[in-house]
Short mmCIF file of C-alpha atoms and ligand atoms in Angstrom, two decimals:
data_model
loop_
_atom_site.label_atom_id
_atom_site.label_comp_id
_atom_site.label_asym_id
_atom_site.label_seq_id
_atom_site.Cartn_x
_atom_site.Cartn_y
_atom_site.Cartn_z
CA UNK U 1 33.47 54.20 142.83
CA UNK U 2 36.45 55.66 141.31
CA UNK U 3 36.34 55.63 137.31
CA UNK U 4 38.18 53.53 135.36
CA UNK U 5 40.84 54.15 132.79
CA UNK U 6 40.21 53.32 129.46
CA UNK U 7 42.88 51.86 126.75
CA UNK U 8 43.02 50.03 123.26
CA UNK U 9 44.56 46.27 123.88
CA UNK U 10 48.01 46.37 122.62
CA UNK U 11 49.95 49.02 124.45
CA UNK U 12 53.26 47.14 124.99
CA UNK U 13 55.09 47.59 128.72
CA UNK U 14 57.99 49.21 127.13
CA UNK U 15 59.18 51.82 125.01
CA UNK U 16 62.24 53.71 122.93
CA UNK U 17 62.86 57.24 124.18
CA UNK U 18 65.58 59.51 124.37
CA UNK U 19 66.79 61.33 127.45
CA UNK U 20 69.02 64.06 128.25
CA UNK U 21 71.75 62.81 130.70
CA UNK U 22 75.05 65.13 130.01
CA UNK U 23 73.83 68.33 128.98
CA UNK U 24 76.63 70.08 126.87
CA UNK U 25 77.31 70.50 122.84
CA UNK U 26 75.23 68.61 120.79
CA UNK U 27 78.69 68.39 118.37
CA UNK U 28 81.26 67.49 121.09
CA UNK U 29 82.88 64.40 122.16
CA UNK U 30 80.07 63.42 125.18
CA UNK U 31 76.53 62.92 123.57
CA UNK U 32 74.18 65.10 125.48
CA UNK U 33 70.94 62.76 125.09
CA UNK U 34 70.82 59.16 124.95
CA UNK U 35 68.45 56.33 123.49
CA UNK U 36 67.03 53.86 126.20
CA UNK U 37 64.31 51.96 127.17
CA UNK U 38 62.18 52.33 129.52
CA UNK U 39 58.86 52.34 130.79
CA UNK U 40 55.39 53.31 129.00
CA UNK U 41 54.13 55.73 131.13
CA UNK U 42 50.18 55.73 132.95
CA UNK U 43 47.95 58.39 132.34
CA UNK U 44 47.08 60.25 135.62
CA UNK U 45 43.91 61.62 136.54
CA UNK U 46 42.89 64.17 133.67
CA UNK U 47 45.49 62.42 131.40
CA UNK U 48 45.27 60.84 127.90
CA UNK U 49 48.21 58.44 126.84
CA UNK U 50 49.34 59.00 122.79
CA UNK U 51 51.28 57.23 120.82
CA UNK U 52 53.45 59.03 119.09
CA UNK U 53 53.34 59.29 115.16
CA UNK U 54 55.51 62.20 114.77
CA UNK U 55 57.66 64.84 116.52
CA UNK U 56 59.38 68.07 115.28
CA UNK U 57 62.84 69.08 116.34
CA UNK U 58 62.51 72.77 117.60
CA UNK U 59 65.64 74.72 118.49
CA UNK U 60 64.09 74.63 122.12
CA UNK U 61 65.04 71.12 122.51
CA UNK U 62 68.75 72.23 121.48
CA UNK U 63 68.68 74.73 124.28
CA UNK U 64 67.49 71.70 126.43
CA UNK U 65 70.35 69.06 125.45
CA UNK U 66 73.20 71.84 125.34
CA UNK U 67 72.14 73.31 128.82
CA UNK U 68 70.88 76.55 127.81
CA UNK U 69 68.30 75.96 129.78
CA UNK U 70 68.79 73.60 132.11
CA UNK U 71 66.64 70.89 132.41
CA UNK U 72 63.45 70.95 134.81
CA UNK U 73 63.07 67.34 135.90
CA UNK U 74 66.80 64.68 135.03
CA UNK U 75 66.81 62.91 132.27
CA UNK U 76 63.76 64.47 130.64
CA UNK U 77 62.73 63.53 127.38
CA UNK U 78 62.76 66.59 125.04
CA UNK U 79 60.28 67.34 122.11
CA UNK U 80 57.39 69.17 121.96
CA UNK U 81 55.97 69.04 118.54
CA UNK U 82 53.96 65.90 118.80
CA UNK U 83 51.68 64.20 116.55
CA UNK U 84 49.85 61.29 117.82
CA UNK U 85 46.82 58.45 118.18
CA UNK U 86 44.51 58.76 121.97
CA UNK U 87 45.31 55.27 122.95
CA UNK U 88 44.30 55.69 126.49
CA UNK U 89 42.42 58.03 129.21
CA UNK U 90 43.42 58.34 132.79
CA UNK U 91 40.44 58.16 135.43
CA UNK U 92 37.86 61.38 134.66
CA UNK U 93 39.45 62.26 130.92
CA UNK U 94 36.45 62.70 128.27
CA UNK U 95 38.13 64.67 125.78
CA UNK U 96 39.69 62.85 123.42
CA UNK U 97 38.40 59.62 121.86
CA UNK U 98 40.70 56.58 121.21
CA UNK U 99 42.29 56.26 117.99
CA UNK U 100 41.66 60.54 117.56
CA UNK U 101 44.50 61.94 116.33
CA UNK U 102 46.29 64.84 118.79
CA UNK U 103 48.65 67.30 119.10
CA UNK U 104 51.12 67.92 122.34
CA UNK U 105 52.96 71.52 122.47
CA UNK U 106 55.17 73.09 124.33
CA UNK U 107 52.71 74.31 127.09
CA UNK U 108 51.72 71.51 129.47
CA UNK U 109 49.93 72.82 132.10
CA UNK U 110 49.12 76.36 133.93
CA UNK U 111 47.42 77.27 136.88
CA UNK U 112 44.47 79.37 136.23
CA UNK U 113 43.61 81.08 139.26
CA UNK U 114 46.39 83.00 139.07
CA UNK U 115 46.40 86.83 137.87
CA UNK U 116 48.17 86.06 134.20
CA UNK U 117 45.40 83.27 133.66
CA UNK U 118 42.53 85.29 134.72
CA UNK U 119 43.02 87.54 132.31
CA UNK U 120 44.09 85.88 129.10
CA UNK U 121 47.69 85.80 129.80
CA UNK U 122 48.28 81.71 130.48
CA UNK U 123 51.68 82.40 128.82
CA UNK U 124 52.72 84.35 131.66
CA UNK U 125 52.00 82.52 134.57
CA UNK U 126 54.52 81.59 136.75
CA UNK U 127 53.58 77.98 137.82
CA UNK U 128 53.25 77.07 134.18
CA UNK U 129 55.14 73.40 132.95
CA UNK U 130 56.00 72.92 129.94
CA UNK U 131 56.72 69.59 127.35
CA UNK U 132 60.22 67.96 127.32
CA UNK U 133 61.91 70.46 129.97
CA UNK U 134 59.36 69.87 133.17
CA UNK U 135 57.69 66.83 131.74
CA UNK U 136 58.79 64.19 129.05
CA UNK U 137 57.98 64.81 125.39
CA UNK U 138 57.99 63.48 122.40
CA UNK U 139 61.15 61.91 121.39
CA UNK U 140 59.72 58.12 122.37
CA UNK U 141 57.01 55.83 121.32
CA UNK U 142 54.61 57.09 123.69
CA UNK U 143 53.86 60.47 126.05
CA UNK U 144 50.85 61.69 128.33
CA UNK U 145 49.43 65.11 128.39
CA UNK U 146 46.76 67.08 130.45
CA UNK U 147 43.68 67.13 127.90
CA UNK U 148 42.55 70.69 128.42
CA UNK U 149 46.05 71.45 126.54
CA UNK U 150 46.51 69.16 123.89
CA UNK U 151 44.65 70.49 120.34
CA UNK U 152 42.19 68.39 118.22
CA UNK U 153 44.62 68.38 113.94
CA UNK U 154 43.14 69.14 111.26
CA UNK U 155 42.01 66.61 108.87
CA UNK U 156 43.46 67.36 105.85
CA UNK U 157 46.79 68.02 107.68
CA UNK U 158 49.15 65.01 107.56
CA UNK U 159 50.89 63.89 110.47
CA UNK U 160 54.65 65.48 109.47
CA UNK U 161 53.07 68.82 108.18
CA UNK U 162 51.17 69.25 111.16
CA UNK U 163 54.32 68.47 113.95
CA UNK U 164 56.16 72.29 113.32
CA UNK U 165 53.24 73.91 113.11
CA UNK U 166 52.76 72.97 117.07
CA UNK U 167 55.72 75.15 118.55
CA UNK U 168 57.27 77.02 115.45
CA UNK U 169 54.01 77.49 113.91
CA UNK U 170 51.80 78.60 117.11
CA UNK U 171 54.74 80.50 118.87
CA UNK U 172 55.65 82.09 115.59
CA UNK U 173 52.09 83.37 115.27
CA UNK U 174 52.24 84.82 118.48
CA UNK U 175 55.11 86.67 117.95
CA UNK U 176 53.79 87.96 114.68
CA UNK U 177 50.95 89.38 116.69
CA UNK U 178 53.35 90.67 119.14
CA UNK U 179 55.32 92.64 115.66
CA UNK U 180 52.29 94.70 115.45
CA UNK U 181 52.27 94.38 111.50
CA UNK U 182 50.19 96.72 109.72
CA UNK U 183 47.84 95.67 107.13
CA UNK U 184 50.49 95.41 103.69
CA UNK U 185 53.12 96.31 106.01
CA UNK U 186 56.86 95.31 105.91
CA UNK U 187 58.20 92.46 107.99
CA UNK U 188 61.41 91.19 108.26
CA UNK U 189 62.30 87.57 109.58
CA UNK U 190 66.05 87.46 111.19
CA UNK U 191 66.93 83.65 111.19
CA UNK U 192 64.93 81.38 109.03
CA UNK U 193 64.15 77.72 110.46
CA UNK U 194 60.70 76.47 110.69
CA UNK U 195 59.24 79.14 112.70
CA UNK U 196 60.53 81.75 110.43
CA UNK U 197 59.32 79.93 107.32
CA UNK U 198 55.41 79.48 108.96
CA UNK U 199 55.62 82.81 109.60
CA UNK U 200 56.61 84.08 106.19
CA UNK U 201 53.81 81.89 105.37
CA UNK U 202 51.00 83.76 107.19
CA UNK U 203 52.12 86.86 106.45
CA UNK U 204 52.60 86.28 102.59
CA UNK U 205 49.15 85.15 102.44
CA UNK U 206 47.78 87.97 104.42
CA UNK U 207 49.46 90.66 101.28
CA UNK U 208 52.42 91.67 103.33
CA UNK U 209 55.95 92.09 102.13
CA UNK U 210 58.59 89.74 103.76
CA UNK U 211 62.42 90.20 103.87
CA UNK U 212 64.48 87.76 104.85
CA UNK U 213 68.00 88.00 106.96
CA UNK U 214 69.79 84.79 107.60
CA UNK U 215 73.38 83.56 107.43
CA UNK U 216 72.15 80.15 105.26
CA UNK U 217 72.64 80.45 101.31
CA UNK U 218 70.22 77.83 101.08
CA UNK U 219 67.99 79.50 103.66
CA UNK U 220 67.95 82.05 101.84
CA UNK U 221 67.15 81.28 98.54
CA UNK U 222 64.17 79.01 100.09
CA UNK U 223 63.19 82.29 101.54
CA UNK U 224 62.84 83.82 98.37
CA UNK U 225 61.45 81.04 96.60
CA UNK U 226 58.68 81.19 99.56
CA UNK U 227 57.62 84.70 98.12
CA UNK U 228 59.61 87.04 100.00
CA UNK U 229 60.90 90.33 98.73
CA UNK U 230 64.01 90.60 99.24
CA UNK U 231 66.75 88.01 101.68
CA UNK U 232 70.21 88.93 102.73
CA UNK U 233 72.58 88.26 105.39
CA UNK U 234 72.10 88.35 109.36
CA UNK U 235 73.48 91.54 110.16
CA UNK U 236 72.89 93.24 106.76
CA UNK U 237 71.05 96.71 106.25
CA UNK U 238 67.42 96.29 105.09
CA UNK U 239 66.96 97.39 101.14
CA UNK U 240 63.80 99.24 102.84
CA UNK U 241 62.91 100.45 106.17
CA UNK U 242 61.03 97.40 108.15
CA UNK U 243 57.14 97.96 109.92
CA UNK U 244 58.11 95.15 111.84
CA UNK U 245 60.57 92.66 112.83
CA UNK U 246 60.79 89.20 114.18
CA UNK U 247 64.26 87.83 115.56
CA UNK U 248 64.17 83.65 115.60
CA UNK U 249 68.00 83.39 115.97
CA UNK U 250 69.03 82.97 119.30
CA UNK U 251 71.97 85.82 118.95
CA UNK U 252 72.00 89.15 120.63
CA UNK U 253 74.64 90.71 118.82
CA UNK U 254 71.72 90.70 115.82
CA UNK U 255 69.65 92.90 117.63
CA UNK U 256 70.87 96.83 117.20
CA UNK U 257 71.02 96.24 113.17
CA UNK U 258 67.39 95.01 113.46
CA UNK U 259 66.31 97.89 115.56
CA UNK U 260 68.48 100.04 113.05
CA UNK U 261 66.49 98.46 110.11
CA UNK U 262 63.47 99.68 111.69
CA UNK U 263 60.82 102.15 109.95
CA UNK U 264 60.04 105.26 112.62
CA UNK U 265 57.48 103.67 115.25
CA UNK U 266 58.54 99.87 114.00
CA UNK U 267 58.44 97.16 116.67
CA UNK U 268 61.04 94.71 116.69
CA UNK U 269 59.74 91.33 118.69
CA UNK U 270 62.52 88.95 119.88
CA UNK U 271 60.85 85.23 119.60
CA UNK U 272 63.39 83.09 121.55
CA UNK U 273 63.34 81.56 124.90
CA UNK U 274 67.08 82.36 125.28
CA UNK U 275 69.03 84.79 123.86
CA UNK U 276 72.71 85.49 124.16
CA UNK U 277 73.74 89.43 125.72
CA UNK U 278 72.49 92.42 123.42
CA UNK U 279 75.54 94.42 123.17
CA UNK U 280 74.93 98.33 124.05
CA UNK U 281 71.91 100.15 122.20
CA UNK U 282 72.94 103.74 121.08
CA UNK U 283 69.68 105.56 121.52
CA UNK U 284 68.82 108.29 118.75
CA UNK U 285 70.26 105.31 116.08
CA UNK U 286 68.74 102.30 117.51
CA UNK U 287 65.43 103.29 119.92
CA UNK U 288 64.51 106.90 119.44
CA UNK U 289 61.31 107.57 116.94
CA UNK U 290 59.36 105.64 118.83
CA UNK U 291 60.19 102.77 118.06
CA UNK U 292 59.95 99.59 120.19
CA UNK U 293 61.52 96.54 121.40
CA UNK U 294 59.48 93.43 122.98
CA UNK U 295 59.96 89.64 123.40
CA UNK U 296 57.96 86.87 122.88
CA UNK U 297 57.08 83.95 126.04
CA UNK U 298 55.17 80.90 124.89
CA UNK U 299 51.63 81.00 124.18
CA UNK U 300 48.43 80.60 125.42
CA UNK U 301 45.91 78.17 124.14
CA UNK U 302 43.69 80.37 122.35
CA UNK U 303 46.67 80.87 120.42
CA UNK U 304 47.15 77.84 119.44
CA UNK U 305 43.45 77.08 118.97
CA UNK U 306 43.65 80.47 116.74
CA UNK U 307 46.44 79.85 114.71
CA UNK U 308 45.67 76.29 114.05
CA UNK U 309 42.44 77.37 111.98
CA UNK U 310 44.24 79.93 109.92
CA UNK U 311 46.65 77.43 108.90
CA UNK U 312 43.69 75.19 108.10
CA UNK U 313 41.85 77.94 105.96
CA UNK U 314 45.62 79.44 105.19
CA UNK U 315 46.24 75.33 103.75
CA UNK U 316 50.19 76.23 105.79
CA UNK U 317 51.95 73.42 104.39
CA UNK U 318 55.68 73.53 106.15
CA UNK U 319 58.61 71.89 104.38
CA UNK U 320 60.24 69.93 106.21
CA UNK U 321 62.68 66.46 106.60
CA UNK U 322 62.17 63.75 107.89
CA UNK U 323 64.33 62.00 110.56
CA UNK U 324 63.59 58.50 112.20
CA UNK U 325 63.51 58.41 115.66
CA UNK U 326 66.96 57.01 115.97
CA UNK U 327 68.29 59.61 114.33
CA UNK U 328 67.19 62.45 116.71
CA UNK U 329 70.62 63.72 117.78
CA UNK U 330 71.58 63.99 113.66
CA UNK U 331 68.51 66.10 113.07
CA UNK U 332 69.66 68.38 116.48
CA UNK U 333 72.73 69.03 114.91
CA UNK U 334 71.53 69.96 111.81
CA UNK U 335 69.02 72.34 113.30
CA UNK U 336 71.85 73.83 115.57
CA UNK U 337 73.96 74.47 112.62
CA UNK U 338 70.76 76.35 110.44
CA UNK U 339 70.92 75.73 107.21
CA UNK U 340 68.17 73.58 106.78
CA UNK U 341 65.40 73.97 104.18
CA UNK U 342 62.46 73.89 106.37
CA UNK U 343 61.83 71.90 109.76
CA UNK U 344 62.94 68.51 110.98
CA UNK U 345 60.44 66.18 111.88
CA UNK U 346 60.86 63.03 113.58
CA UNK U 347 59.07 59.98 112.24
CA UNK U 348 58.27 57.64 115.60
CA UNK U 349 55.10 55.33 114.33
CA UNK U 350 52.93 54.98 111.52
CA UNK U 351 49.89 56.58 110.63
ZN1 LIG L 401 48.58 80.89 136.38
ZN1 LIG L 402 59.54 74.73 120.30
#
């Protein structure tokens, strides 16, 4: 006898979502996504249906409406930042509880078997799917995920403060780990939207010295009132030489002044899922003293499972604004266009 789904009474037929359907600038004259209604979807087998509470606007979802990257199923529902109740489990899902509160990120699914998953590199693997580019996310009332990959919140987390830190706060731990910063070391953050401000964060807390380089005034000063040494523009010279680097902003033409900022043997980790063309390196300025260059792909779950706790024990408490869920395609712009004091959170239900 097959098993049989469970679900809490009141899950209506319908729902509000938002879809990409013309994929172009968020800021010209054809909207890229579009609010409709449509159906709730089931959970499959393996699946748990969540309503959505909350859902944080990540620059991903940007690259997603504009066409960066284009998207992996039409129409697709982006976000992948998602806060929500367990309101019902597809046949053979034991996970999750109803009414436990969840979080969706940007990695859906991978394959495990193949040689990336077998050895602790899930990020990597080629067959991987991801939230709101292969699968819809979390701009709409309601979303499914595979339970191995969704992550138990932390209590004392609230619903708003917890939606960055599930893609700007997990991938921007993983690319801290990828910087190779030394214990007390220097780090400096090129960009400074939610992931950057997590990240300053962790590493504040942890004793090491933060600069900040972003075009924002405002971005700035938040930087600064965050606890970091020093912030200045983009493509300014460091006031000392850097340990490490992160890059957040999506713009090659950053990259030789960050390598050039670089202590001897610094690592310089580019964070983005899309970056425009790095112009041409000169080597003895920008690479020689060994110093290296390395980017950043998604995550794997032990990441997120590891970052989570710090920023439990760390108490990580993001900024950030919120945005109803009408008002999703404002709160892309703003993100597109930087200069925001922390990250943009969409509030879909209540708590
Ligand atoms: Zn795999
Ligand atoms: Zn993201």
């Amino acid at each position: 006898m097959a098993e049989q789904a469970e679900h809490v009474a009141n899950i209506p037929s319908t729902m509000r979502a938002w879809q990409v359907t013309t994929p172009g600038p968020i800021d010209g004259p054809t909207a890229p996504i579009e609010m409709v209604t449509k159906p709730v979807p089931q959970p499959g087998v393996g699946e748990t249906l969540v309503r959505v509470l909350t859902c944080g606007v990540c620059h991903t979802d940007l690259h997603v409406s504009e066409g960066d990257l284009p998207v992996h199923q039409a129409h697709v529902t982006p976000g992948h930042e998602i806060v929500g109740e367990v309101v019902a489990n597809g046949p053979a899902t034991t996970r999750f509880k109803l009414g436990e509160r969840i979080g969706i990120p940007w990695l859906r699914w991978t394959c495990g078997v193949c040689r990336y998953c077998r050895s602790g590199r899930e990020n990597l693997c080629p067959y991987s799917k991801y939230t709101g580019w292969d699968h819809d996310g979390g701009y709409a009332e309601y979303v499914t995920v595979p339970e191995g990959f969704a992550y138990r919140i932390p209590e004392r987390l609230d619903s708003v403060t917890a939606a960055p830190l599930l893609c700007a706060g997990i991938i921007g731990y993983r690319a801290f780990e990828r910087a190779n910063v030394p214990a007390g070391g220097r780090l400096g953050l090129y960009g400074f939207g939610g992931s950057a401000h997590i990240t300053a964060h962790i590493a504040i807390a942890q004793g090491i010295e933060v600069h900040v380089f972003t075009r924002g005034k405002d971005a700035q000063k938040f930087g600064l009132k965050l606890g970091a040494a020093s912030a200045q523009g983009a493509y300014d010279k460091s006031p000392v030489k850097l340990d490490s680097a992160i890059m957040f902003a999506p713009v090659g033409d950053m990259v030789p002044n960050e390598l050039a900022n670089l202590a001897k043997g610094g690592t310089l980790a580019l964070a983005g899922i899309h970056l425009s063309d790095i112009p041409a390196l000169n080597y003895q300025y920008h690479i020689f003293h060994e110093k290296n260059l390395t980017s950043v792909e998604s995550n794997t779950r032990r990441d997120g499972e590891t970052f989570l706790t710090l920023a439990d024990r760390l108490n990580i408490h993001p900024a950030t604004t919120p945005y109803a869920l009408d008002h999703a395609d404002e709160a892309l712009r703003v993100v597109k266009h930087g200069d925001i004091k922390g990250a943009c959170v969409l509030r879909v239900g209540n708590d």
